[in-house]
Amino acid sequence: FTWMGAEVTVIGPEHIRNGSLEEFDMLVMPGGCWCDVHCQILDQEEMDAVREFVQEGGAYFGIDGGASYATSWRTNMFKGTLYADAAETGKHLIQVDVNQTLLNPNLSTEPMNYTLFYEASGYFMADDMSDILTICTYQDTGLPCMIAFEYGEGRLFLSSPHPELEEGSLR
């Protein structure tokens, strides 16, 4: 985000608990811990604060494990599930196709596909996907791997594979 000119502040759960989120435009939850009961990044009070932040107009950018925190089993902002291992387990590069038909956001000038880092990444599914924008799908299966949607006054972007700084690199 820094290379795009955004100001970046690294915060921890204590900032979320004490109401500091209101000082920011976006909360980025990076990868790391996935859907494991032994890894509680946020407790219920903190998840409620994140949900309130987004509902009142904040943005949430979740990658991998950070995306899983937006699903129905944690903060419940995405009324669906992030299913693991869309293209087998392990770490490798994978092709994703960009939904160039979207006009808001306008993705018509994006490349048709990207090569991204896959680490047992998953796909998103909900009973009702009508208000969910599919940003990218896995090229080999067509399953949604990047989505965007509104929640209250806020918005979310969730990506199961890692959109790393160097696309196409395992570094």
PDB file of C-alpha atoms in Angstrom:
ATOM      1  CA  PHE A   1       0.000   0.000   0.000  1.00  0.00           C
ATOM      2  CA  THR A   2       2.914   2.329   0.639  1.00  0.00           C
ATOM      3  CA  TRP A   3       4.069   2.145  -2.992  1.00  0.00           C
ATOM      4  CA  MET A   4       0.574   3.342  -3.989  1.00  0.00           C
ATOM      5  CA  GLY A   5       0.942   6.426  -1.811  1.00  0.00           C
ATOM      6  CA  ALA A   6      -1.253   5.251   1.053  1.00  0.00           C
ATOM      7  CA  GLU A   7      -0.311   5.951   4.641  1.00  0.00           C
ATOM      8  CA  VAL A   8       0.109   2.658   6.494  1.00  0.00           C
ATOM      9  CA  THR A   9      -0.163   2.151  10.245  1.00  0.00           C
ATOM     10  CA  VAL A  10       0.361  -1.283  11.753  1.00  0.00           C
ATOM     11  CA  ILE A  11      -2.090  -1.899  14.586  1.00  0.00           C
ATOM     12  CA  GLY A  12      -2.913  -4.786  16.894  1.00  0.00           C
ATOM     13  CA  PRO A  13      -5.999  -6.112  18.679  1.00  0.00           C
ATOM     14  CA  GLU A  14      -5.600  -3.501  21.439  1.00  0.00           C
ATOM     15  CA  HIS A  15      -6.207  -0.722  18.866  1.00  0.00           C
ATOM     16  CA  ILE A  16      -9.361  -2.456  17.711  1.00  0.00           C
ATOM     17  CA  ARG A  17     -10.584  -2.884  21.306  1.00  0.00           C
ATOM     18  CA  ASN A  18      -9.971   0.759  22.245  1.00  0.00           C
ATOM     19  CA  GLY A  19     -11.908   2.204  19.282  1.00  0.00           C
ATOM     20  CA  SER A  20      -8.930   3.317  17.198  1.00  0.00           C
ATOM     21  CA  LEU A  21     -10.397   1.912  13.972  1.00  0.00           C
ATOM     22  CA  GLU A  22     -12.432   5.075  13.507  1.00  0.00           C
ATOM     23  CA  GLU A  23      -9.136   6.869  12.775  1.00  0.00           C
ATOM     24  CA  PHE A  24      -8.636   4.772   9.628  1.00  0.00           C
ATOM     25  CA  ASP A  25     -10.281   4.311   6.237  1.00  0.00           C
ATOM     26  CA  MET A  26      -9.390   0.654   5.764  1.00  0.00           C
ATOM     27  CA  LEU A  27      -8.507  -2.341   7.892  1.00  0.00           C
ATOM     28  CA  VAL A  28      -6.231  -4.819   6.133  1.00  0.00           C
ATOM     29  CA  MET A  29      -6.225  -8.322   7.541  1.00  0.00           C
ATOM     30  CA  PRO A  30      -3.355 -10.189   5.884  1.00  0.00           C
ATOM     31  CA  GLY A  31      -2.833 -13.916   5.560  1.00  0.00           C
ATOM     32  CA  GLY A  32      -1.410 -16.088   8.246  1.00  0.00           C
ATOM     33  CA  CYS A  33      -3.695 -17.990  10.524  1.00  0.00           C
ATOM     34  CA  TRP A  34      -6.487 -19.780   8.700  1.00  0.00           C
ATOM     35  CA  CYS A  35      -9.671 -21.415   9.927  1.00  0.00           C
ATOM     36  CA  ASP A  36      -8.145 -23.050  12.998  1.00  0.00           C
ATOM     37  CA  VAL A  37      -9.706 -23.021  16.441  1.00  0.00           C
ATOM     38  CA  HIS A  38      -6.215 -22.703  17.935  1.00  0.00           C
ATOM     39  CA  CYS A  39      -5.624 -19.336  16.270  1.00  0.00           C
ATOM     40  CA  GLN A  40      -7.854 -16.636  17.653  1.00  0.00           C
ATOM     41  CA  ILE A  41      -6.578 -13.377  16.187  1.00  0.00           C
ATOM     42  CA  LEU A  42      -9.669 -11.521  17.333  1.00  0.00           C
ATOM     43  CA  ASP A  43     -11.980 -12.229  20.251  1.00  0.00           C
ATOM     44  CA  GLN A  44     -15.732 -11.534  20.109  1.00  0.00           C
ATOM     45  CA  GLU A  45     -15.394  -7.923  21.297  1.00  0.00           C
ATOM     46  CA  GLU A  46     -12.799  -7.201  18.609  1.00  0.00           C
ATOM     47  CA  MET A  47     -14.846  -8.917  15.886  1.00  0.00           C
ATOM     48  CA  ASP A  48     -17.847  -6.787  16.912  1.00  0.00           C
ATOM     49  CA  ALA A  49     -15.669  -3.653  16.625  1.00  0.00           C
ATOM     50  CA  VAL A  50     -14.476  -4.676  13.136  1.00  0.00           C
ATOM     51  CA  ARG A  51     -18.056  -5.359  12.028  1.00  0.00           C
ATOM     52  CA  GLU A  52     -19.183  -1.968  13.386  1.00  0.00           C
ATOM     53  CA  PHE A  53     -16.241  -0.207  11.675  1.00  0.00           C
ATOM     54  CA  VAL A  54     -17.245  -1.597   8.280  1.00  0.00           C
ATOM     55  CA  GLN A  55     -20.973  -1.149   8.830  1.00  0.00           C
ATOM     56  CA  GLU A  56     -20.377   2.547   9.539  1.00  0.00           C
ATOM     57  CA  GLY A  57     -18.414   3.122   6.320  1.00  0.00           C
ATOM     58  CA  GLY A  58     -14.976   1.582   6.752  1.00  0.00           C
ATOM     59  CA  ALA A  59     -13.300  -0.711   4.263  1.00  0.00           C
ATOM     60  CA  TYR A  60     -12.013  -4.214   4.953  1.00  0.00           C
ATOM     61  CA  PHE A  61      -9.319  -5.892   2.827  1.00  0.00           C
ATOM     62  CA  GLY A  62      -8.906  -9.543   3.768  1.00  0.00           C
ATOM     63  CA  ILE A  63      -6.296 -11.890   2.311  1.00  0.00           C
ATOM     64  CA  ASP A  64      -6.238 -15.644   2.956  1.00  0.00           C
ATOM     65  CA  GLY A  65      -6.727 -15.999   6.729  1.00  0.00           C
ATOM     66  CA  GLY A  66      -7.825 -12.359   6.860  1.00  0.00           C
ATOM     67  CA  ALA A  67     -10.535 -13.188   4.323  1.00  0.00           C
ATOM     68  CA  SER A  68     -11.704 -16.083   6.492  1.00  0.00           C
ATOM     69  CA  TYR A  69     -12.338 -13.633   9.348  1.00  0.00           C
ATOM     70  CA  ALA A  70     -15.045 -11.921   7.293  1.00  0.00           C
ATOM     71  CA  THR A  71     -17.027 -15.126   6.779  1.00  0.00           C
ATOM     72  CA  SER A  72     -20.056 -16.503   8.588  1.00  0.00           C
ATOM     73  CA  TRP A  73     -17.976 -18.397  11.133  1.00  0.00           C
ATOM     74  CA  ARG A  74     -16.235 -15.234  12.468  1.00  0.00           C
ATOM     75  CA  THR A  75     -17.477 -11.664  11.884  1.00  0.00           C
ATOM     76  CA  ASN A  76     -20.314 -12.804   9.593  1.00  0.00           C
ATOM     77  CA  MET A  77     -19.972  -9.863   7.206  1.00  0.00           C
ATOM     78  CA  PHE A  78     -19.845 -12.317   4.291  1.00  0.00           C
ATOM     79  CA  LYS A  79     -22.918 -14.501   4.671  1.00  0.00           C
ATOM     80  CA  GLY A  80     -21.149 -17.475   3.228  1.00  0.00           C
ATOM     81  CA  THR A  81     -18.173 -19.746   3.487  1.00  0.00           C
ATOM     82  CA  LEU A  82     -14.571 -19.693   2.381  1.00  0.00           C
ATOM     83  CA  TYR A  83     -13.894 -23.305   1.411  1.00  0.00           C
ATOM     84  CA  ALA A  84     -10.268 -24.401   1.689  1.00  0.00           C
ATOM     85  CA  ASP A  85      -8.072 -26.099  -0.886  1.00  0.00           C
ATOM     86  CA  ALA A  86      -9.749 -25.042  -4.141  1.00  0.00           C
ATOM     87  CA  ALA A  87      -6.817 -26.385  -6.169  1.00  0.00           C
ATOM     88  CA  GLU A  88      -5.347 -29.028  -3.869  1.00  0.00           C
ATOM     89  CA  THR A  89      -3.106 -28.379  -0.901  1.00  0.00           C
ATOM     90  CA  GLY A  90       0.377 -26.957  -0.993  1.00  0.00           C
ATOM     91  CA  LYS A  91       2.098 -23.876  -2.323  1.00  0.00           C
ATOM     92  CA  HIS A  92       2.322 -23.084  -6.011  1.00  0.00           C
ATOM     93  CA  LEU A  93       1.510 -20.440  -8.605  1.00  0.00           C
ATOM     94  CA  ILE A  94      -2.001 -20.397 -10.006  1.00  0.00           C
ATOM     95  CA  GLN A  95      -3.818 -18.539 -12.769  1.00  0.00           C
ATOM     96  CA  VAL A  96      -6.867 -16.430 -11.926  1.00  0.00           C
ATOM     97  CA  ASP A  97      -9.158 -14.814 -14.477  1.00  0.00           C
ATOM     98  CA  VAL A  98     -10.255 -11.200 -13.998  1.00  0.00           C
ATOM     99  CA  ASN A  99     -13.938 -10.335 -14.413  1.00  0.00           C
ATOM    100  CA  GLN A 100     -13.386  -7.630 -17.026  1.00  0.00           C
ATOM    101  CA  THR A 101     -17.141  -7.144 -17.446  1.00  0.00           C
ATOM    102  CA  LEU A 102     -17.424  -5.317 -14.120  1.00  0.00           C
ATOM    103  CA  LEU A 103     -17.962  -1.592 -14.462  1.00  0.00           C
ATOM    104  CA  ASN A 104     -17.985  -0.642 -10.778  1.00  0.00           C
ATOM    105  CA  PRO A 105     -15.174  -1.235 -10.068  1.00  0.00           C
ATOM    106  CA  ASN A 106     -14.131  -0.900 -13.685  1.00  0.00           C
ATOM    107  CA  LEU A 107     -11.900  -3.873 -14.442  1.00  0.00           C
ATOM    108  CA  SER A 108     -12.081  -3.578 -18.234  1.00  0.00           C
ATOM    109  CA  THR A 109      -8.485  -2.360 -18.486  1.00  0.00           C
ATOM    110  CA  GLU A 110      -7.054  -5.058 -16.212  1.00  0.00           C
ATOM    111  CA  PRO A 111      -5.189  -7.985 -17.755  1.00  0.00           C
ATOM    112  CA  MET A 112      -7.388 -10.986 -18.528  1.00  0.00           C
ATOM    113  CA  ASN A 113      -5.572 -13.023 -15.875  1.00  0.00           C
ATOM    114  CA  TYR A 114      -2.902 -12.963 -13.216  1.00  0.00           C
ATOM    115  CA  THR A 115      -0.512 -15.526 -11.856  1.00  0.00           C
ATOM    116  CA  LEU A 116      -0.799 -15.500  -8.059  1.00  0.00           C
ATOM    117  CA  PHE A 117       0.634 -17.307  -5.060  1.00  0.00           C
ATOM    118  CA  TYR A 118      -1.569 -20.177  -3.959  1.00  0.00           C
ATOM    119  CA  GLU A 119      -1.132 -21.692  -0.510  1.00  0.00           C
ATOM    120  CA  ALA A 120      -4.016 -24.131  -0.087  1.00  0.00           C
ATOM    121  CA  SER A 121      -6.226 -21.163  -1.002  1.00  0.00           C
ATOM    122  CA  GLY A 122      -9.978 -21.458  -1.131  1.00  0.00           C
ATOM    123  CA  TYR A 123     -13.070 -20.216  -2.878  1.00  0.00           C
ATOM    124  CA  PHE A 124     -16.120 -18.258  -1.713  1.00  0.00           C
ATOM    125  CA  MET A 125     -19.676 -19.529  -1.822  1.00  0.00           C
ATOM    126  CA  ALA A 126     -22.965 -18.308  -0.349  1.00  0.00           C
ATOM    127  CA  ASP A 127     -26.600 -19.233  -0.748  1.00  0.00           C
ATOM    128  CA  ASP A 128     -27.213 -15.790  -2.252  1.00  0.00           C
ATOM    129  CA  MET A 129     -24.346 -14.357  -4.313  1.00  0.00           C
ATOM    130  CA  SER A 130     -26.548 -11.766  -6.073  1.00  0.00           C
ATOM    131  CA  ASP A 131     -25.018  -8.780  -4.241  1.00  0.00           C
ATOM    132  CA  ILE A 132     -21.482 -10.168  -4.366  1.00  0.00           C
ATOM    133  CA  LEU A 133     -19.129  -8.985  -7.111  1.00  0.00           C
ATOM    134  CA  THR A 134     -16.857 -11.731  -8.354  1.00  0.00           C
ATOM    135  CA  ILE A 135     -13.541  -9.991  -9.041  1.00  0.00           C
ATOM    136  CA  CYS A 136     -11.493 -13.088 -10.017  1.00  0.00           C
ATOM    137  CA  THR A 137     -12.073 -16.785 -10.496  1.00  0.00           C
ATOM    138  CA  TYR A 138      -9.659 -19.687 -10.615  1.00  0.00           C
ATOM    139  CA  GLN A 139      -8.894 -20.312 -14.270  1.00  0.00           C
ATOM    140  CA  ASP A 140      -9.118 -24.096 -14.039  1.00  0.00           C
ATOM    141  CA  THR A 141     -12.391 -24.327 -12.054  1.00  0.00           C
ATOM    142  CA  GLY A 142     -14.210 -20.999 -12.459  1.00  0.00           C
ATOM    143  CA  LEU A 143     -14.698 -20.814  -8.686  1.00  0.00           C
ATOM    144  CA  PRO A 144     -14.709 -17.297  -7.150  1.00  0.00           C
ATOM    145  CA  CYS A 145     -11.422 -16.557  -5.374  1.00  0.00           C
ATOM    146  CA  MET A 146     -11.707 -12.747  -5.059  1.00  0.00           C
ATOM    147  CA  ILE A 147     -14.955 -11.011  -4.204  1.00  0.00           C
ATOM    148  CA  ALA A 148     -16.181  -7.553  -3.223  1.00  0.00           C
ATOM    149  CA  PHE A 149     -19.421  -6.430  -1.622  1.00  0.00           C
ATOM    150  CA  GLU A 150     -21.007  -3.794   0.564  1.00  0.00           C
ATOM    151  CA  TYR A 151     -21.803  -4.249   4.221  1.00  0.00           C
ATOM    152  CA  GLY A 152     -23.896  -1.485   5.732  1.00  0.00           C
ATOM    153  CA  GLU A 153     -22.201   1.740   4.645  1.00  0.00           C
ATOM    154  CA  GLY A 154     -18.843   0.008   4.186  1.00  0.00           C
ATOM    155  CA  ARG A 155     -17.278  -2.355   1.706  1.00  0.00           C
ATOM    156  CA  LEU A 156     -15.134  -5.462   1.669  1.00  0.00           C
ATOM    157  CA  PHE A 157     -12.606  -7.001  -0.698  1.00  0.00           C
ATOM    158  CA  LEU A 158     -11.709 -10.609   0.064  1.00  0.00           C
ATOM    159  CA  SER A 159      -9.002 -12.633  -1.643  1.00  0.00           C
ATOM    160  CA  SER A 160      -8.177 -16.217  -0.810  1.00  0.00           C
ATOM    161  CA  PRO A 161      -5.024 -16.436  -2.961  1.00  0.00           C
ATOM    162  CA  HIS A 162      -2.248 -13.978  -2.181  1.00  0.00           C
ATOM    163  CA  PRO A 163      -2.103 -10.911  -4.479  1.00  0.00           C
ATOM    164  CA  GLU A 164       1.577 -10.443  -3.689  1.00  0.00           C
ATOM    165  CA  LEU A 165       3.690  -7.438  -4.629  1.00  0.00           C
ATOM    166  CA  GLU A 166       5.460  -9.532  -7.261  1.00  0.00           C
ATOM    167  CA  GLU A 167       2.720 -11.371  -9.117  1.00  0.00           C
ATOM    168  CA  GLY A 168       4.013 -14.623 -10.550  1.00  0.00           C
ATOM    169  CA  SER A 169       6.716 -15.067  -7.896  1.00  0.00           C
ATOM    170  CA  LEU A 170       6.982 -17.552  -5.056  1.00  0.00           C
ATOM    171  CA  ARG A 171       9.205 -15.112  -3.108  1.00  0.00           C
TER     172      ARG A 171
END
